[in-house]
């Protein structure tokens, strides 16, 4: 199994509070991704990173920011959490650009976030 | 935003039945098609990545085909077992090579 650790695994917080989710990898892969999973939508990309300090937006980036100061860590921050951000968040990694190569993405175990 | 469609949305079959489902994607600027298996309360697990028109991949009782000219891929499961119950996701790359996922086909195999 790919070495991907997400923390925390579960979190309950209140509307308006900041929340940071962490993804840590031991594979030294260049590309890292944050997705959210919602019923009827499958997986939607929030932000991704193509190297240290290199990040870009995905399809549902509003209300989220990311940072990558080290190859192994990719942080997702909700500056002021809203109830619409209640979801399961998955981190993924890939050696090359997943949409262009014959290598798959590998996923972490997910973080279940509830915002009350 | 690139549109990836999967059908059917859900499927209930009896143990032993063979089944198949479809992933449709834009045929222009194609690079790769991914299939993932996603069990409830777990993380998605890669099944196949296909890049060439006519590609066929097989893993045990599961196989997949790819037609890039018409923009579809089929996933087949032969002799379904209860442990095959999962959501099957496909994904393809957009113009900046990010993966765009379909909403999945949920398969339930009854014993």
mmCIF file of C-alpha atoms in Angstrom:
data_model
loop_
_atom_site.group_PDB
_atom_site.id
_atom_site.type_symbol
_atom_site.label_atom_id
_atom_site.label_comp_id
_atom_site.label_asym_id
_atom_site.label_seq_id
_atom_site.Cartn_x
_atom_site.Cartn_y
_atom_site.Cartn_z
ATOM 1 C CA UNK A 1 0.000 0.000 0.000
ATOM 2 C CA UNK A 2 1.156 3.508 -0.799
ATOM 3 C CA UNK A 3 2.367 5.350 2.294
ATOM 4 C CA UNK A 4 -0.282 8.032 2.681
ATOM 5 C CA UNK A 5 -1.517 9.205 6.053
ATOM 6 C CA UNK A 6 -4.358 11.645 6.542
ATOM 7 C CA UNK A 7 -4.966 13.398 9.820
ATOM 8 C CA UNK A 8 -7.239 13.769 11.597
ATOM 9 C CA UNK A 9 -9.427 10.860 10.462
ATOM 10 C CA UNK A 10 -12.538 12.402 11.985
ATOM 11 C CA UNK A 11 -13.329 15.930 13.069
ATOM 12 C CA UNK A 12 -16.412 17.771 14.263
ATOM 13 C CA UNK A 13 -16.251 21.526 14.443
ATOM 14 C CA UNK A 14 -18.447 24.596 14.401
ATOM 15 C CA UNK A 15 -19.318 26.979 11.611
ATOM 16 C CA UNK A 16 -16.825 29.825 11.322
ATOM 17 C CA UNK A 17 -13.858 28.040 12.821
ATOM 18 C CA UNK A 18 -10.661 27.377 10.862
ATOM 19 C CA UNK A 19 -9.827 23.762 10.065
ATOM 20 C CA UNK A 20 -6.634 22.250 8.683
ATOM 21 C CA UNK A 21 -6.361 18.742 7.291
ATOM 22 C CA UNK A 22 -2.998 17.133 6.724
ATOM 23 C CA UNK A 23 -1.817 14.652 4.136
ATOM 24 C CA UNK A 24 1.564 13.031 4.625
ATOM 25 C CA UNK A 25 3.238 10.723 2.096
ATOM 26 C CA UNK A 26 6.360 8.605 2.276
ATOM 27 C CA UNK A 27 6.533 7.812 -1.467
ATOM 28 C CA UNK A 28 8.343 10.987 -2.556
ATOM 29 C CA UNK A 29 5.705 11.515 -5.272
ATOM 30 C CA UNK A 30 5.654 14.910 -6.928
ATOM 31 C CA UNK A 31 1.897 15.294 -7.314
ATOM 32 C CA UNK A 32 -0.578 15.544 -4.457
ATOM 33 C CA UNK A 33 -4.317 16.168 -4.582
ATOM 34 C CA UNK A 34 -7.224 16.990 -2.293
ATOM 35 C CA UNK A 35 -10.690 15.712 -3.214
ATOM 36 C CA UNK A 36 -14.045 15.866 -1.524
ATOM 37 C CA UNK A 37 -16.641 13.133 -1.787
ATOM 38 C CA UNK A 38 -20.322 13.977 -1.753
ATOM 39 C CA UNK A 39 -23.361 11.850 -2.627
ATOM 40 C CA UNK A 40 -24.133 12.001 -6.323
ATOM 41 C CA UNK A 41 -20.858 13.729 -7.192
ATOM 42 C CA UNK A 42 -18.205 11.067 -6.897
ATOM 43 C CA UNK A 43 -14.845 12.700 -6.242
ATOM 44 C CA UNK A 44 -14.309 16.380 -6.974
ATOM 45 C CA UNK A 45 -10.890 17.980 -7.019
ATOM 46 C CA UNK A 46 -10.367 20.874 -4.618
ATOM 47 C CA UNK A 47 -6.689 21.746 -5.106
ATOM 48 C CA UNK A 48 -3.597 19.961 -6.244
ATOM 49 C CA UNK A 49 0.155 20.402 -6.042
ATOM 50 C CA UNK A 50 2.809 19.678 -8.642
ATOM 51 C CA UNK A 51 5.788 20.373 -6.400
ATOM 52 C CA UNK A 52 6.934 22.181 -3.286
ATOM 53 C CA UNK A 53 5.174 25.562 -3.160
ATOM 54 C CA UNK A 54 3.495 24.834 -6.512
ATOM 55 C CA UNK A 55 -0.263 24.503 -6.246
ATOM 56 C CA UNK A 56 -3.307 25.089 -8.426
ATOM 57 C CA UNK A 57 -7.061 25.115 -8.117
ATOM 58 C CA UNK A 58 -9.415 22.296 -8.911
ATOM 59 C CA UNK A 59 -13.107 22.425 -9.741
ATOM 60 C CA UNK A 60 -14.412 23.203 -6.237
ATOM 61 C CA UNK A 61 -11.696 25.392 -4.701
ATOM 62 C CA UNK A 62 -13.819 28.222 -3.249
ATOM 63 C CA UNK A 63 -13.458 28.412 0.527
ATOM 64 C CA UNK A 64 -10.308 26.277 0.593
ATOM 65 C CA UNK A 65 -6.602 27.018 0.559
ATOM 66 C CA UNK A 66 -3.606 24.701 0.445
ATOM 67 C CA UNK A 67 0.077 24.745 1.193
ATOM 68 C CA UNK A 68 2.979 22.488 0.425
ATOM 69 C CA UNK A 69 6.216 23.449 2.127
ATOM 70 C CA UNK A 70 7.742 19.966 1.934
ATOM 71 C CA UNK A 71 7.439 17.185 -0.628
ATOM 72 C CA UNK A 72 5.815 14.887 1.894
ATOM 73 C CA UNK A 73 3.145 17.197 3.313
ATOM 74 C CA UNK A 74 0.099 18.796 1.694
ATOM 75 C CA UNK A 75 -2.218 20.814 3.926
ATOM 76 C CA UNK A 76 -5.821 21.744 3.198
ATOM 77 C CA UNK A 77 -7.274 24.670 5.152
ATOM 78 C CA UNK A 78 -10.837 25.803 5.519
ATOM 79 C CA UNK A 79 -10.364 29.391 6.672
ATOM 80 C CA UNK A 80 -13.899 29.740 8.037
ATOM 81 C CA UNK A 81 -15.757 26.458 7.869
ATOM 82 C CA UNK A 82 -19.338 26.351 6.607
ATOM 83 C CA UNK A 83 -21.905 23.566 6.823
ATOM 84 C CA UNK A 84 -21.639 23.042 3.048
ATOM 85 C CA UNK A 85 -18.079 21.872 3.607
ATOM 86 C CA UNK A 86 -19.250 18.875 5.616
ATOM 87 C CA UNK A 87 -17.857 16.017 3.581
ATOM 88 C CA UNK A 88 -15.319 13.239 3.384
ATOM 89 C CA UNK A 89 -11.960 14.521 2.183
ATOM 90 C CA UNK A 90 -9.467 12.321 0.390
ATOM 91 C CA UNK A 91 -5.838 13.010 -0.322
ATOM 92 C CA UNK A 92 -4.200 11.334 -3.304
ATOM 93 C CA UNK A 93 -0.693 11.157 -4.724
ATOM 94 C CA UNK A 94 0.813 10.253 -8.065
ATOM 95 C CA UNK A 95 4.283 10.006 -9.489
ATOM 96 C CA UNK A 96 3.347 11.795 -12.713
ATOM 97 C CA UNK A 97 0.388 13.899 -13.840
ATOM 98 C CA UNK A 98 -2.370 11.338 -13.353
ATOM 99 C CA UNK A 99 -4.389 12.452 -16.354
ATOM 100 C CA UNK A 100 -1.433 12.082 -18.708
ATOM 101 C CA UNK A 101 0.423 8.972 -17.600
ATOM 102 C CA UNK A 102 -0.185 5.253 -17.264
ATOM 103 C CA UNK A 103 0.298 5.420 -13.506
ATOM 104 C CA UNK A 104 -2.696 5.516 -11.151
ATOM 105 C CA UNK A 105 -3.341 7.783 -8.244
ATOM 106 C CA UNK A 106 -3.114 6.350 -4.753
ATOM 107 C CA UNK A 107 -5.538 7.504 -2.100
ATOM 108 C CA UNK A 108 -5.362 8.036 1.629
ATOM 109 C CA UNK A 109 -8.020 6.658 3.970
ATOM 110 C CA UNK A 110 -10.016 9.883 4.089
ATOM 111 C CA UNK A 111 -10.997 12.434 6.718
ATOM 112 C CA UNK A 112 -14.637 12.694 7.745
ATOM 113 C CA UNK A 113 -15.354 16.334 8.557
ATOM 114 C CA UNK A 114 -18.613 17.496 10.096
ATOM 115 C CA UNK A 115 -19.355 21.195 10.482
ATOM 116 C CA UNK A 116 -22.243 22.031 12.764
ATOM 117 C CA UNK B 1 -15.149 21.370 -17.341
ATOM 118 C CA UNK B 2 -14.731 17.982 -18.994
ATOM 119 C CA UNK B 3 -17.728 15.682 -18.452
ATOM 120 C CA UNK B 4 -17.288 12.022 -17.535
ATOM 121 C CA UNK B 5 -20.498 9.998 -17.409
ATOM 122 C CA UNK B 6 -21.024 6.564 -15.945
ATOM 123 C CA UNK B 7 -23.997 4.283 -16.394
ATOM 124 C CA UNK B 8 -25.903 2.828 -14.809
ATOM 125 C CA UNK B 9 -25.809 4.746 -11.515
ATOM 126 C CA UNK B 10 -26.508 1.553 -9.608
ATOM 127 C CA UNK B 11 -26.835 -2.110 -10.333
ATOM 128 C CA UNK B 12 -28.136 -5.029 -8.278
ATOM 129 C CA UNK B 13 -27.166 -8.518 -9.470
ATOM 130 C CA UNK B 14 -27.263 -12.046 -8.117
ATOM 131 C CA UNK B 15 -24.119 -13.866 -7.121
ATOM 132 C CA UNK B 16 -22.745 -15.608 -10.199
ATOM 133 C CA UNK B 17 -24.156 -13.106 -12.683
ATOM 134 C CA UNK B 18 -21.821 -11.375 -15.076
ATOM 135 C CA UNK B 19 -22.233 -7.658 -15.430
ATOM 136 C CA UNK B 20 -20.820 -4.660 -17.197
ATOM 137 C CA UNK B 21 -21.010 -0.918 -17.017
ATOM 138 C CA UNK B 22 -19.978 2.039 -19.102
ATOM 139 C CA UNK B 23 -17.811 5.116 -18.802
ATOM 140 C CA UNK B 24 -18.219 7.841 -21.445
ATOM 141 C CA UNK B 25 -15.759 10.685 -21.935
ATOM 142 C CA UNK B 26 -14.841 13.267 -24.591
ATOM 143 C CA UNK B 27 -12.816 11.592 -27.329
ATOM 144 C CA UNK B 28 -10.783 14.691 -28.180
ATOM 145 C CA UNK B 29 -7.410 15.258 -26.445
ATOM 146 C CA UNK B 30 -7.501 11.859 -24.779
ATOM 147 C CA UNK B 31 -4.532 10.708 -22.710
ATOM 148 C CA UNK B 32 -5.561 8.156 -20.112
ATOM 149 C CA UNK B 33 -8.593 6.410 -18.664
ATOM 150 C CA UNK B 34 -8.550 5.185 -15.058
ATOM 151 C CA UNK B 35 -10.823 2.705 -13.296
ATOM 152 C CA UNK B 36 -11.022 2.567 -9.491
ATOM 153 C CA UNK B 37 -12.876 0.276 -7.125
ATOM 154 C CA UNK B 38 -14.244 1.950 -4.020
ATOM 155 C CA UNK B 39 -15.638 -0.082 -1.147
ATOM 156 C CA UNK B 40 -17.785 1.585 1.479
ATOM 157 C CA UNK B 41 -15.751 3.177 4.292
ATOM 158 C CA UNK B 42 -12.498 2.582 2.423
ATOM 159 C CA UNK B 43 -10.414 4.564 -0.039
ATOM 160 C CA UNK B 44 -10.554 4.170 -3.837
ATOM 161 C CA UNK B 45 -8.222 1.487 -5.144
ATOM 162 C CA UNK B 46 -6.799 1.553 -8.661
ATOM 163 C CA UNK B 47 -7.933 -1.231 -10.982
ATOM 164 C CA UNK B 48 -6.672 -0.216 -14.398
ATOM 165 C CA UNK B 49 -5.101 2.640 -16.302
ATOM 166 C CA UNK B 50 -5.488 2.487 -20.072
ATOM 167 C CA UNK B 51 -3.937 4.797 -22.599
ATOM 168 C CA UNK B 52 -4.255 3.231 -26.062
ATOM 169 C CA UNK B 53 -7.308 2.757 -28.246
ATOM 170 C CA UNK B 54 -8.271 -0.918 -28.167
ATOM 171 C CA UNK B 55 -6.525 -1.534 -24.847
ATOM 172 C CA UNK B 56 -7.880 -4.435 -22.857
ATOM 173 C CA UNK B 57 -6.851 -5.061 -19.256
ATOM 174 C CA UNK B 58 -7.722 -7.939 -16.944
ATOM 175 C CA UNK B 59 -7.399 -8.528 -13.218
ATOM 176 C CA UNK B 60 -8.919 -11.790 -12.053
ATOM 177 C CA UNK B 61 -12.622 -11.740 -12.934
ATOM 178 C CA UNK B 62 -12.594 -8.042 -13.815
ATOM 179 C CA UNK B 63 -11.665 -6.736 -17.241
ATOM 180 C CA UNK B 64 -11.900 -3.446 -19.092
ATOM 181 C CA UNK B 65 -11.826 -2.256 -22.677
ATOM 182 C CA UNK B 66 -11.151 1.152 -24.170
ATOM 183 C CA UNK B 67 -12.413 2.901 -27.302
ATOM 184 C CA UNK B 68 -10.818 6.335 -27.498
ATOM 185 C CA UNK B 69 -12.247 7.181 -30.923
ATOM 186 C CA UNK B 70 -15.829 7.015 -29.724
ATOM 187 C CA UNK B 71 -15.052 7.959 -26.126
ATOM 188 C CA UNK B 72 -16.103 5.011 -23.986
ATOM 189 C CA UNK B 73 -14.752 2.271 -21.776
ATOM 190 C CA UNK B 74 -16.502 -0.848 -20.503
ATOM 191 C CA UNK B 75 -15.811 -2.605 -17.221
ATOM 192 C CA UNK B 76 -16.839 -6.281 -17.055
ATOM 193 C CA UNK B 77 -17.166 -8.494 -14.006
ATOM 194 C CA UNK B 78 -17.500 -12.205 -14.693
ATOM 195 C CA UNK B 79 -19.335 -14.334 -12.144
ATOM 196 C CA UNK B 80 -19.990 -11.551 -9.619
ATOM 197 C CA UNK B 81 -19.325 -12.304 -5.956
ATOM 198 C CA UNK B 82 -20.642 -10.441 -2.888
ATOM 199 C CA UNK B 83 -17.127 -9.100 -2.297
ATOM 200 C CA UNK B 84 -17.369 -7.305 -5.663
ATOM 201 C CA UNK B 85 -19.972 -5.003 -4.139
ATOM 202 C CA UNK B 86 -18.500 -1.521 -4.381
ATOM 203 C CA UNK B 87 -18.692 1.704 -6.333
ATOM 204 C CA UNK B 88 -16.689 1.647 -9.547
ATOM 205 C CA UNK B 89 -15.276 4.990 -10.635
ATOM 206 C CA UNK B 90 -13.754 5.966 -13.927
ATOM 207 C CA UNK B 91 -11.722 9.088 -14.599
ATOM 208 C CA UNK B 92 -9.919 10.747 -17.458
ATOM 209 C CA UNK B 93 -7.540 13.673 -17.797
ATOM 210 C CA UNK B 94 -8.573 17.217 -18.653
ATOM 211 C CA UNK B 95 -6.550 19.726 -20.674
ATOM 212 C CA UNK B 96 -4.163 20.283 -17.753
ATOM 213 C CA UNK B 97 -3.895 16.537 -17.072
ATOM 214 C CA UNK B 98 -5.871 16.528 -13.856
ATOM 215 C CA UNK B 99 -8.181 13.567 -13.385
ATOM 216 C CA UNK B 100 -11.890 14.236 -13.687
ATOM 217 C CA UNK B 101 -14.028 11.513 -12.122
ATOM 218 C CA UNK B 102 -17.436 10.252 -13.061
ATOM 219 C CA UNK B 103 -20.024 9.882 -10.310
ATOM 220 C CA UNK B 104 -19.596 6.108 -10.268
ATOM 221 C CA UNK B 105 -21.624 2.929 -10.683
ATOM 222 C CA UNK B 106 -22.693 1.370 -7.397
ATOM 223 C CA UNK B 107 -22.756 -2.426 -7.646
ATOM 224 C CA UNK B 108 -24.528 -4.618 -5.116
ATOM 225 C CA UNK B 109 -24.108 -8.382 -5.476
ATOM 226 C CA UNK B 110 -26.730 -10.392 -3.608
ATOM 227 C CA UNK B 111 -25.717 -13.832 -2.234
#
